[in-house]
mmCIF file of C-alpha atoms and ligand atoms in Angstrom:
data_model
loop_
_atom_site.group_PDB
_atom_site.id
_atom_site.type_symbol
_atom_site.label_atom_id
_atom_site.label_comp_id
_atom_site.label_asym_id
_atom_site.label_seq_id
_atom_site.Cartn_x
_atom_site.Cartn_y
_atom_site.Cartn_z
ATOM 1 C CA ASP A 669 54.224 -46.448 43.708
ATOM 2 C CA ASP A 670 57.008 -44.809 45.749
ATOM 3 C CA GLY A 671 58.592 -47.885 47.324
ATOM 4 C CA PRO A 672 60.585 -49.704 48.324
ATOM 5 C CA SER A 673 59.676 -49.019 51.937
ATOM 6 C CA GLU A 674 59.410 -50.621 55.343
ATOM 7 C CA ASN A 675 55.970 -51.818 54.186
ATOM 8 C CA THR A 676 57.105 -53.553 50.977
ATOM 9 C CA LYS A 677 57.723 -56.900 52.659
ATOM 10 C CA LYS A 678 54.201 -56.911 54.123
ATOM 11 C CA ILE A 679 52.753 -56.017 50.733
ATOM 12 C CA ILE A 680 54.666 -58.817 49.019
ATOM 13 C CA ASP A 681 53.469 -61.322 51.628
ATOM 14 C CA ILE A 682 49.813 -60.288 51.225
ATOM 15 C CA LEU A 683 50.050 -60.499 47.434
ATOM 16 C CA ASP A 684 51.609 -63.967 47.802
ATOM 17 C CA GLN A 685 48.855 -65.107 50.105
ATOM 18 C CA TYR A 686 46.250 -64.285 47.433
ATOM 19 C CA ASP A 687 48.373 -65.363 44.450
ATOM 20 C CA ALA A 688 48.062 -61.782 43.225
ATOM 21 C CA LYS A 689 50.707 -60.001 41.166
ATOM 22 C CA ALA A 690 51.468 -56.300 41.077
ATOM 23 C CA THR A 691 53.845 -53.750 39.627
ATOM 24 C CA PHE A 692 56.176 -51.762 41.880
ATOM 25 C CA PHE A 693 57.183 -48.368 40.448
ATOM 26 C CA VAL A 694 60.206 -47.668 42.592
ATOM 27 C CA THR A 695 62.379 -44.695 43.523
ATOM 28 C CA GLY A 696 65.885 -44.267 44.927
ATOM 29 C CA ASN A 697 64.708 -42.577 48.100
ATOM 30 C CA ASN A 698 64.908 -45.514 50.507
ATOM 31 C CA LYS A 699 67.899 -47.574 49.479
ATOM 32 C CA LYS A 700 68.080 -49.491 52.737
ATOM 33 C CA CYS A 701 64.960 -51.315 51.506
ATOM 34 C CA ASN A 702 66.304 -52.066 48.011
ATOM 35 C CA LYS A 703 66.537 -55.799 48.716
ATOM 36 C CA TYR A 704 62.748 -55.872 48.489
ATOM 37 C CA ILE A 705 62.976 -54.823 44.836
ATOM 38 C CA LYS A 706 64.792 -58.065 44.158
ATOM 39 C CA GLU A 707 62.416 -60.048 46.340
ATOM 40 C CA ALA A 708 59.353 -58.611 44.578
ATOM 41 C CA TYR A 709 60.851 -59.397 41.192
ATOM 42 C CA GLU A 710 61.681 -62.966 42.202
ATOM 43 C CA LYS A 711 58.101 -63.457 43.415
ATOM 44 C CA GLY A 712 56.826 -62.627 39.927
ATOM 45 C CA HIS A 713 55.964 -58.960 40.288
ATOM 46 C CA THR A 714 57.000 -56.367 37.727
ATOM 47 C CA ILE A 715 59.446 -53.623 38.644
ATOM 48 C CA GLY A 716 58.909 -50.235 37.023
ATOM 49 C CA LEU A 717 60.793 -46.939 37.178
ATOM 50 C CA HIS A 718 59.175 -44.022 39.004
ATOM 51 C CA THR A 719 62.299 -41.775 38.915
ATOM 52 C CA TYR A 720 65.250 -41.789 41.290
ATOM 53 C CA SER A 721 64.552 -38.592 43.214
ATOM 54 C CA HIS A 722 60.761 -38.219 42.759
ATOM 55 C CA ASP A 723 61.508 -34.498 43.129
ATOM 56 C CA TYR A 724 59.219 -32.679 40.680
ATOM 57 C CA LYS A 725 61.392 -29.566 40.640
ATOM 58 C CA GLU A 726 64.380 -31.668 39.652
ATOM 59 C CA VAL A 727 63.006 -34.310 37.280
ATOM 60 C CA TYR A 728 60.703 -31.905 35.467
ATOM 61 C CA SER A 729 63.277 -29.118 35.066
ATOM 62 C CA SER A 730 64.211 -30.255 31.528
ATOM 63 C CA MET A 731 64.162 -33.272 29.225
ATOM 64 C CA ASP A 732 67.823 -33.959 29.970
ATOM 65 C CA ALA A 733 67.205 -33.770 33.717
ATOM 66 C CA TYR A 734 64.343 -36.265 33.400
ATOM 67 C CA PHE A 735 66.415 -38.761 31.419
ATOM 68 C CA ASP A 736 69.479 -38.357 33.660
ATOM 69 C CA ASP A 737 67.278 -39.255 36.598
ATOM 70 C CA LEU A 738 65.624 -42.119 34.682
ATOM 71 C CA ASN A 739 69.040 -43.574 33.869
ATOM 72 C CA LYS A 740 69.958 -43.363 37.541
ATOM 73 C CA ILE A 741 66.910 -45.295 38.737
ATOM 74 C CA GLY A 742 67.345 -47.735 35.841
ATOM 75 C CA GLN A 743 70.890 -48.525 36.976
ATOM 76 C CA MET A 744 69.816 -48.823 40.603
ATOM 77 C CA VAL A 745 67.136 -51.352 39.682
ATOM 78 C CA LYS A 746 69.580 -53.200 37.434
ATOM 79 C CA GLU A 747 71.795 -53.785 40.479
ATOM 80 C CA GLN A 748 68.865 -55.631 42.068
ATOM 81 C CA ILE A 749 67.327 -57.550 39.156
ATOM 82 C CA GLY A 750 70.017 -57.626 36.485
ATOM 83 C CA PHE A 751 68.411 -55.451 33.822
ATOM 84 C CA VAL A 752 66.789 -52.050 33.289
ATOM 85 C CA PRO A 753 62.996 -52.363 33.109
ATOM 86 C CA LYS A 754 61.107 -50.545 30.354
ATOM 87 C CA TYR A 755 58.034 -49.773 32.462
ATOM 88 C CA ILE A 756 57.680 -46.187 33.644
ATOM 89 C CA ARG A 757 55.348 -44.214 35.842
ATOM 90 C CA PHE A 758 55.787 -40.458 35.811
ATOM 91 C CA PRO A 759 55.651 -38.759 39.242
ATOM 92 C CA GLY A 760 52.084 -37.462 39.403
ATOM 93 C CA GLY A 761 51.257 -39.341 36.204
ATOM 94 C CA SER A 762 51.489 -37.967 32.665
ATOM 95 C CA SER A 763 48.543 -35.697 33.573
ATOM 96 C CA ASN A 764 50.375 -33.953 36.430
ATOM 97 C CA THR A 765 49.917 -30.188 36.514
ATOM 98 C CA LYS A 766 53.158 -29.456 38.383
ATOM 99 C CA SER A 767 55.730 -29.973 35.627
ATOM 100 C CA ALA A 768 54.454 -26.947 33.680
ATOM 101 C CA SER A 769 55.709 -24.585 36.368
ATOM 102 C CA TYR A 770 59.260 -25.942 35.959
ATOM 103 C CA CYS A 771 59.338 -26.548 32.194
ATOM 104 C CA LYS A 772 56.309 -25.620 30.137
ATOM 105 C CA GLY A 773 55.280 -28.285 27.611
ATOM 106 C CA LEU A 774 57.707 -30.883 28.982
ATOM 107 C CA MET A 775 55.137 -33.654 29.470
ATOM 108 C CA THR A 776 54.082 -33.376 25.821
ATOM 109 C CA THR A 777 57.708 -34.005 24.873
ATOM 110 C CA LEU A 778 58.308 -36.736 27.449
ATOM 111 C CA VAL A 779 55.303 -38.929 26.645
ATOM 112 C CA THR A 780 56.599 -39.271 23.071
ATOM 113 C CA GLU A 781 60.299 -39.323 23.871
ATOM 114 C CA VAL A 782 60.145 -42.127 26.451
ATOM 115 C CA GLN A 783 58.426 -44.304 23.856
ATOM 116 C CA ASN A 784 61.029 -43.336 21.212
ATOM 117 C CA ARG A 785 63.642 -44.595 23.655
ATOM 118 C CA GLY A 786 61.940 -47.971 24.115
ATOM 119 C CA TYR A 787 60.044 -47.334 27.352
ATOM 120 C CA GLN A 788 56.301 -47.387 27.955
ATOM 121 C CA TYR A 789 54.604 -45.260 30.584
ATOM 122 C CA TYR A 790 51.591 -46.368 32.588
ATOM 123 C CA ASP A 791 49.074 -44.085 34.221
ATOM 124 C CA TRP A 792 46.066 -45.490 36.079
ATOM 125 C CA ASN A 793 42.295 -45.734 35.672
ATOM 126 C CA GLY A 794 41.577 -46.615 39.295
ATOM 127 C CA SER A 795 42.962 -45.471 42.632
ATOM 128 C CA SER A 796 42.599 -46.321 46.293
ATOM 129 C CA GLY A 797 42.887 -42.605 47.038
ATOM 130 C CA ASP A 798 45.824 -43.206 49.360
ATOM 131 C CA GLY A 799 47.728 -40.182 48.069
ATOM 132 C CA ALA A 800 45.947 -38.416 50.934
ATOM 133 C CA VAL A 801 45.568 -39.730 54.488
ATOM 134 C CA ARG A 802 42.643 -42.140 54.543
ATOM 135 C CA THR A 803 41.199 -44.749 56.862
ATOM 136 C CA THR A 804 41.363 -48.368 55.807
ATOM 137 C CA GLU A 805 37.623 -48.346 55.168
ATOM 138 C CA GLN A 806 37.821 -45.244 52.951
ATOM 139 C CA LEU A 807 40.585 -46.868 50.911
ATOM 140 C CA VAL A 808 38.626 -50.071 50.449
ATOM 141 C CA ASP A 809 35.486 -48.158 49.460
ATOM 142 C CA GLN A 810 37.249 -46.123 46.815
ATOM 143 C CA ALA A 811 39.504 -48.907 45.524
ATOM 144 C CA THR A 812 36.559 -51.255 44.983
ATOM 145 C CA SER A 813 34.440 -48.731 43.047
ATOM 146 C CA PHE A 814 35.813 -49.502 39.565
ATOM 147 C CA HIS A 815 34.196 -51.698 36.917
ATOM 148 C CA ASP A 816 36.351 -51.624 33.778
ATOM 149 C CA ASN A 817 37.506 -54.925 32.330
ATOM 150 C CA ASN A 818 41.095 -53.755 32.726
ATOM 151 C CA ILE A 819 41.903 -51.742 35.825
ATOM 152 C CA ILE A 820 45.279 -50.277 36.684
ATOM 153 C CA LEU A 821 44.763 -49.491 40.355
ATOM 154 C CA LEU A 822 47.091 -46.912 41.890
ATOM 155 C CA SER A 823 48.270 -47.450 45.467
ATOM 156 C CA HIS A 824 51.333 -46.328 47.375
ATOM 157 C CA ASP A 825 54.123 -48.248 49.080
ATOM 158 C CA SER A 826 55.390 -46.019 51.842
ATOM 159 C CA GLU A 827 56.421 -46.345 55.487
ATOM 160 C CA THR A 828 53.651 -43.968 56.557
ATOM 161 C CA LYS A 829 50.824 -45.625 54.595
ATOM 162 C CA ASP A 830 49.882 -48.460 56.933
ATOM 163 C CA THR A 831 46.201 -48.221 56.010
ATOM 164 C CA THR A 832 47.118 -49.089 52.425
ATOM 165 C CA VAL A 833 48.605 -52.346 53.691
ATOM 166 C CA GLU A 834 45.560 -53.003 55.884
ATOM 167 C CA ALA A 835 43.185 -52.334 52.990
ATOM 168 C CA LEU A 836 44.991 -54.590 50.536
ATOM 169 C CA PRO A 837 43.486 -57.977 51.523
ATOM 170 C CA LYS A 838 39.937 -56.609 51.335
ATOM 171 C CA ILE A 839 40.576 -54.976 47.959
ATOM 172 C CA ILE A 840 42.031 -58.185 46.535
ATOM 173 C CA GLU A 841 39.220 -60.315 47.965
ATOM 174 C CA TYR A 842 36.602 -58.007 46.451
ATOM 175 C CA TYR A 843 38.027 -58.085 42.924
ATOM 176 C CA GLN A 844 38.779 -61.806 43.011
ATOM 177 C CA SER A 845 35.152 -62.419 44.066
ATOM 178 C CA GLN A 846 34.125 -60.459 40.934
ATOM 179 C CA GLY A 847 36.264 -62.696 38.724
ATOM 180 C CA TYR A 848 39.230 -60.376 38.282
ATOM 181 C CA VAL A 849 42.814 -61.624 38.233
ATOM 182 C CA PHE A 850 45.673 -59.487 39.602
ATOM 183 C CA LYS A 851 48.495 -59.467 37.080
ATOM 184 C CA ALA A 852 51.881 -57.791 36.900
ATOM 185 C CA LEU A 853 52.281 -55.468 33.921
ATOM 186 C CA ASP A 854 53.923 -57.023 30.896
ATOM 187 C CA LEU A 855 54.365 -55.934 27.289
ATOM 188 C CA ASN A 856 50.872 -57.214 26.394
ATOM 189 C CA SER A 857 49.086 -55.430 29.229
ATOM 190 C CA TYR A 858 46.398 -52.836 28.859
ATOM 191 C CA VAL A 859 48.048 -49.392 28.868
ATOM 192 C CA ALA A 860 46.308 -46.516 30.657
ATOM 193 C CA HIS A 861 47.326 -43.078 29.429
ATOM 194 C CA HIS A 862 46.003 -39.817 30.816
ATOM 195 C CA GLY A 863 45.846 -36.604 28.822
ATOM 196 C CA VAL A 864 48.768 -34.238 29.413
ATOM 197 C CA ASN A 865 48.122 -30.934 31.199
ATOM 198 C CA ASN A 866 51.091 -28.718 30.593
HETATM 199 ZN ZN1 ZN B 900 54.922 -41.249 43.293
#
């Protein structure tokens, strides 16, 4: 989540090295790195929409504000890959507790409305914990603690999150040694949905 960034190229190269695929839920906050959206797509990764601004106050102010922003990121991604992807990740996930302070009940509306409009949203059932500052070892420990058959593992793609990049090879090696395969989301993928809290 949160890319593209100055780290996206490194992430793509590591994924390539392990023949692992991923999904990049991108924003419009670092347009000088937008060429990596195209590169990731061409390498077989899925591109998803994480909102253009990633500004909770803005995107969660109303349903119209959310969809205006979603259209904006959709068009930005289309410039890179030629179409608007139907894969969404809400900022903070569908279970975020922040939207209620800007528009009470909005997430309940959005989780249905995005699907009515042909999108699907993906939360996660595993996380490296890199939303906070963590050492590489802490990230690896947390990221490798999940056992479900299908794991959607949340990690962030950001200029400041170098430990996420450093942890990635160890995380991939661990799961591959357990027989897992890293796949990009597609329309047949397992869908993780949180409960809404608004
Ligand atoms: Zn995010």
